[in-house]
Short mmCIF file of C-alpha atoms in Angstrom, two decimals:
data_model
loop_
_atom_site.label_atom_id
_atom_site.label_comp_id
_atom_site.label_asym_id
_atom_site.label_seq_id
_atom_site.Cartn_x
_atom_site.Cartn_y
_atom_site.Cartn_z
CA UNK A 1 -0.09 0.23 0.15
CA UNK A 2 1.53 3.25 -0.96
CA UNK A 3 1.32 6.25 1.79
CA UNK A 4 -1.46 8.40 1.11
CA UNK A 5 -1.40 11.96 2.72
CA UNK A 6 -5.33 13.70 2.33
CA UNK A 7 -6.20 16.81 3.70
CA UNK A 8 -10.18 17.02 4.26
CA UNK A 9 -11.79 19.18 6.81
CA UNK A 10 -13.32 17.21 9.41
CA UNK A 11 -16.76 19.39 9.18
CA UNK A 12 -17.81 22.00 6.87
CA UNK A 13 -20.67 24.12 6.73
CA UNK A 14 -23.54 23.12 3.89
CA UNK A 15 -22.96 24.80 0.85
CA UNK A 16 -19.53 26.26 1.33
CA UNK A 17 -16.72 25.42 -1.02
CA UNK A 18 -13.95 23.13 0.34
CA UNK A 19 -10.86 22.19 -0.73
CA UNK A 20 -9.58 18.59 -0.89
CA UNK A 21 -5.90 17.95 -1.40
CA UNK A 22 -4.49 14.69 -1.89
CA UNK A 23 -0.97 13.56 -2.42
CA UNK A 24 0.10 9.75 -3.00
CA UNK A 25 3.33 8.16 -2.87
CA UNK A 26 4.27 6.78 -6.30
CA UNK A 27 7.03 6.96 -8.66
CA UNK A 28 5.14 7.65 -12.14
CA UNK A 29 8.01 6.01 -13.58
CA UNK A 30 8.07 7.88 -17.37
CA UNK A 31 8.82 5.38 -19.74
CA UNK A 32 11.42 7.61 -21.32
CA UNK A 33 14.10 7.34 -18.90
CA UNK A 34 17.08 4.50 -18.80
CA UNK A 35 17.86 2.90 -15.83
CA UNK A 36 21.35 2.10 -14.30
CA UNK A 37 21.48 -0.62 -16.80
CA UNK A 38 21.01 1.61 -20.02
CA UNK A 39 17.53 0.16 -20.71
CA UNK A 40 14.29 2.12 -20.70
CA UNK A 41 12.48 1.82 -17.81
CA UNK A 42 8.98 0.63 -18.82
CA UNK A 43 6.36 2.80 -18.04
CA UNK A 44 4.78 2.91 -14.33
CA UNK A 45 2.52 5.84 -13.75
CA UNK A 46 -1.26 6.41 -11.93
CA UNK A 47 -3.58 7.07 -14.87
CA UNK A 48 -6.86 8.40 -12.99
CA UNK A 49 -7.86 9.81 -9.63
CA UNK A 50 -11.18 10.30 -8.70
CA UNK A 51 -13.11 11.67 -5.78
CA UNK A 52 -16.85 10.37 -5.07
CA UNK A 53 -18.71 12.06 -2.39
CA UNK A 54 -21.03 9.15 -1.41
CA UNK A 55 -20.82 7.18 -4.01
CA UNK A 56 -21.38 10.38 -6.46
CA UNK A 57 -18.43 11.37 -8.54
CA UNK A 58 -17.28 15.21 -7.93
CA UNK A 59 -13.75 14.94 -9.74
CA UNK A 60 -11.50 12.92 -11.69
CA UNK A 61 -8.51 13.61 -13.44
CA UNK A 62 -6.49 11.45 -15.80
CA UNK A 63 -2.55 11.75 -15.21
CA UNK A 64 -0.02 11.62 -17.73
CA UNK A 65 3.81 10.67 -17.25
CA UNK A 66 4.31 14.73 -17.31
CA UNK A 67 2.74 14.62 -13.81
CA UNK A 68 5.68 14.57 -11.01
CA UNK A 69 6.49 11.79 -9.00
CA UNK A 70 4.27 11.10 -5.88
CA UNK A 71 1.21 13.07 -7.44
CA UNK A 72 -0.19 15.91 -6.00
CA UNK A 73 -4.12 17.11 -6.94
CA UNK A 74 -5.60 20.21 -4.82
CA UNK A 75 -9.31 20.67 -6.21
CA UNK A 76 -12.70 22.17 -4.54
CA UNK A 77 -15.61 20.59 -4.00
CA UNK A 78 -19.34 22.06 -2.22
CA UNK A 79 -19.89 20.55 0.92
CA UNK A 80 -23.86 19.19 0.80
CA UNK A 81 -24.47 16.26 3.20
CA UNK A 82 -22.22 14.78 6.14
CA UNK A 83 -20.83 11.38 4.43
CA UNK A 84 -18.14 9.66 3.19
CA UNK A 85 -15.84 11.04 0.85
CA UNK A 86 -13.98 7.97 -1.51
CA UNK A 87 -10.42 8.52 -3.11
CA UNK A 88 -9.10 6.13 -5.78
CA UNK A 89 -6.40 6.19 -7.37
CA UNK A 90 -5.75 3.42 -10.76
CA UNK A 91 -2.50 3.02 -12.69
CA UNK A 92 -0.06 0.71 -14.85
CA UNK A 93 0.65 -2.76 -13.44
CA UNK A 94 -2.90 -3.42 -11.70
CA UNK A 95 -2.41 -0.42 -9.37
CA UNK A 96 -5.30 0.47 -7.47
CA UNK A 97 -5.97 2.35 -3.80
CA UNK A 98 -8.57 3.21 -2.20
CA UNK A 99 -9.25 5.89 1.09
CA UNK A 100 -11.94 7.12 2.52
CA UNK A 101 -12.17 9.73 4.86
CA UNK A 102 -15.59 10.90 6.91
CA UNK A 103 -17.38 14.19 6.74
CA UNK A 104 -19.66 15.86 9.29
CA UNK A 105 -21.41 18.82 7.30
CA UNK A 106 -23.21 21.32 9.60
CA UNK A 107 -26.56 23.34 8.75
CA UNK B 1 39.98 5.25 -38.98
CA UNK B 2 37.24 7.13 -40.96
CA UNK B 3 38.65 10.00 -43.52
CA UNK B 4 37.81 13.81 -42.69
CA UNK B 5 35.72 13.46 -45.64
CA UNK B 6 33.88 10.17 -44.64
CA UNK B 7 32.90 12.13 -40.84
CA UNK B 8 31.76 14.89 -42.70
CA UNK B 9 29.46 13.02 -44.80
CA UNK B 10 28.25 11.21 -41.82
CA UNK B 11 27.59 14.14 -39.90
CA UNK B 12 23.98 15.08 -40.41
CA UNK B 13 23.17 11.65 -40.06
CA UNK B 14 24.68 11.43 -36.77
CA UNK B 15 22.89 15.03 -35.25
CA UNK B 16 19.51 13.27 -36.59
CA UNK B 17 20.19 10.15 -34.63
CA UNK B 18 21.44 12.33 -31.49
CA UNK B 19 18.19 14.62 -32.19
CA UNK B 20 16.05 11.74 -32.21
CA UNK B 21 17.24 10.12 -29.01
CA UNK B 22 15.18 11.99 -25.97
CA UNK B 23 11.73 11.80 -27.47
CA UNK B 24 10.22 14.85 -27.89
CA UNK B 25 6.71 16.39 -28.23
CA UNK B 26 6.76 18.81 -31.04
CA UNK B 27 4.04 22.15 -31.56
CA UNK B 28 2.59 19.53 -34.51
CA UNK B 29 1.87 17.13 -31.94
CA UNK B 30 0.78 19.21 -29.10
CA UNK B 31 -1.73 20.75 -32.11
CA UNK B 32 -3.16 16.85 -32.64
CA UNK B 33 -3.34 16.35 -28.87
CA UNK B 34 -5.64 19.76 -28.37
CA UNK B 35 -7.29 18.61 -31.30
CA UNK B 36 -8.18 15.56 -30.09
CA UNK B 37 -9.21 17.65 -26.87
CA UNK B 38 -11.52 20.23 -28.46
CA UNK B 39 -13.19 16.96 -30.14
CA UNK B 40 -15.22 18.01 -33.42
CA UNK B 41 -15.48 21.42 -34.42
CA UNK B 42 -14.05 23.12 -31.12
CA UNK B 43 -12.82 26.46 -31.48
CA UNK B 44 -10.58 27.77 -29.16
CA UNK B 45 -10.47 31.31 -27.57
CA UNK B 46 -8.04 32.94 -25.43
CA UNK B 47 -9.28 34.13 -21.96
CA UNK B 48 -10.93 33.23 -18.74
CA UNK B 49 -8.09 30.78 -18.05
CA UNK B 50 -5.02 31.72 -15.58
CA UNK B 51 -2.30 29.67 -15.36
CA UNK B 52 0.18 30.05 -12.22
CA UNK B 53 3.46 28.37 -12.61
CA UNK B 54 6.88 29.78 -11.90
CA UNK B 55 8.26 31.60 -14.91
CA UNK B 56 12.13 30.68 -14.05
CA UNK B 57 11.86 26.87 -12.66
CA UNK B 58 15.10 25.79 -10.65
CA UNK B 59 14.21 22.16 -10.97
CA UNK B 60 11.99 20.50 -13.71
CA UNK B 61 11.41 17.54 -11.70
CA UNK B 62 8.30 18.91 -9.95
CA UNK B 63 6.81 22.28 -10.76
CA UNK B 64 3.72 23.70 -9.18
CA UNK B 65 1.04 24.75 -11.59
CA UNK B 66 -2.47 25.76 -10.80
CA UNK B 67 -5.29 26.56 -13.25
CA UNK B 68 -8.16 28.72 -12.46
CA UNK B 69 -10.98 29.25 -14.85
CA UNK B 70 -13.42 32.36 -14.56
CA UNK B 71 -16.60 30.55 -14.23
CA UNK B 72 -19.65 30.53 -12.54
CA UNK B 73 -19.67 26.88 -11.97
CA UNK B 74 -23.77 26.45 -11.92
CA UNK B 75 -25.58 23.64 -13.22
CA UNK B 76 -26.40 25.69 -16.54
CA UNK B 77 -22.67 27.41 -17.15
CA UNK B 78 -19.53 25.29 -15.54
CA UNK B 79 -16.78 24.05 -16.40
CA UNK B 80 -16.49 20.37 -17.66
CA UNK B 81 -13.01 19.43 -18.29
CA UNK B 82 -9.62 21.04 -17.99
CA UNK B 83 -6.76 20.48 -19.78
CA UNK B 84 -2.94 21.27 -19.81
CA UNK B 85 -0.66 20.35 -22.47
CA UNK B 86 2.91 21.27 -23.09
CA UNK B 87 5.21 21.69 -26.40
CA UNK B 88 8.69 19.99 -25.73
CA UNK B 89 7.80 17.25 -23.17
CA UNK B 90 8.39 14.00 -24.33
CA UNK B 91 4.46 13.66 -24.42
CA UNK B 92 2.10 16.84 -25.11
CA UNK B 93 -0.65 15.73 -22.64
CA UNK B 94 -0.02 16.58 -19.10
CA UNK B 95 -3.25 16.18 -17.21
CA UNK B 96 -7.16 16.24 -17.85
CA UNK B 97 -9.30 17.06 -14.77
CA UNK B 98 -12.76 16.12 -14.85
CA UNK B 99 -15.28 18.90 -13.18
CA UNK B 100 -18.84 19.61 -12.41
CA UNK B 101 -21.11 21.87 -10.68
CA UNK B 102 -20.49 20.41 -7.57
CA UNK B 103 -16.81 21.95 -7.92
CA UNK B 104 -17.84 25.08 -6.43
CA UNK B 105 -15.11 26.43 -8.02
CA UNK B 106 -13.17 25.74 -11.20
CA UNK B 107 -9.40 25.58 -9.69
CA UNK B 108 -7.24 22.61 -9.43
CA UNK B 109 -3.27 22.73 -8.16
CA UNK B 110 -0.68 19.84 -9.36
CA UNK B 111 2.75 19.39 -9.94
CA UNK B 112 4.27 18.78 -13.58
CA UNK B 113 7.46 17.72 -14.92
CA UNK B 114 9.36 19.80 -17.42
CA UNK B 115 11.66 18.21 -19.63
CA UNK B 116 12.95 22.39 -21.05
CA UNK B 117 11.64 25.56 -21.26
CA UNK B 118 8.62 25.63 -23.54
CA UNK B 119 5.27 26.72 -23.51
CA UNK B 120 2.49 25.27 -21.54
CA UNK B 121 -0.89 25.69 -22.50
CA UNK B 122 -4.18 25.10 -20.52
CA UNK B 123 -7.64 24.53 -22.15
CA UNK B 124 -10.94 24.77 -20.39
CA UNK B 125 -14.11 22.68 -21.61
CA UNK B 126 -17.09 24.53 -20.88
CA UNK B 127 -20.51 23.17 -20.43
CA UNK B 128 -21.71 25.62 -23.60
CA UNK B 129 -19.41 23.75 -26.02
CA UNK B 130 -16.61 26.70 -26.11
CA UNK B 131 -13.17 26.36 -25.05
CA UNK B 132 -11.02 29.10 -23.00
CA UNK B 133 -7.41 28.56 -23.09
CA UNK B 134 -3.95 30.66 -21.71
CA UNK B 135 -0.44 29.48 -22.99
CA UNK B 136 2.70 30.78 -20.66
CA UNK B 137 6.08 30.76 -21.66
CA UNK B 138 8.62 28.72 -18.77
CA UNK B 139 12.59 28.75 -18.61
CA UNK B 140 13.53 25.82 -16.71
CA UNK B 141 17.16 25.53 -15.68
CA UNK B 142 17.29 21.57 -14.43
CA UNK B 143 15.08 19.30 -17.08
CA UNK B 144 13.06 17.01 -15.97
CA UNK B 145 15.60 13.76 -15.71
CA UNK B 146 14.29 12.38 -18.83
CA UNK B 147 17.68 11.32 -19.89
CA UNK B 148 18.63 9.24 -16.18
#
């Protein structure tokens, strides 16, 4: 399991715009870089990131090799109802990781 | 030992060989990637998009970039996608972010790689079918390790 750093507010006022920040440990090997033996290292990147609020997708992104190692993404969403935020990363070589965070929305 | 004449004759071929080694996108491949992003009949206009990236980058391996789009982000009028493209990275595509009216604000931040000094373009696809863009030049002193 790759290490993940998520910044999700524990509580939010209903209707307010909150910023979510997600970082995952991953080399994002580009597939253009030779390794120590001189052979080009095969590509190994995260292809897709998605964030869902109670199952409804609020943000997603397709990543390419030009994204730096340990991909970091910051984005915003509107706080609607108390619930679970699900963050998923999918990538090459069957890479898949899911993290969840609870958020309480106050009226 | 090859003669001087033979070496001179081979020079253009050697140059071409060394030029092709580090794979690089070209303005033409960037145009193709942008055309694929726009889809059929999409026309690109300048404005409404702001790129926040340091104009002088010391380390191309991780460059913070923030893209903000002027949009009310209502169900009727919102940003659907934000794409970032480069001219001289090995591949022109950087990221395509999918947003919706639930985003509240059209603003994303990430960290990218830059293989060399080049032009970066960010495009926002709006719900009404229009496309807005901004491009910026970035100078890189230490390139992303494309060559090891």
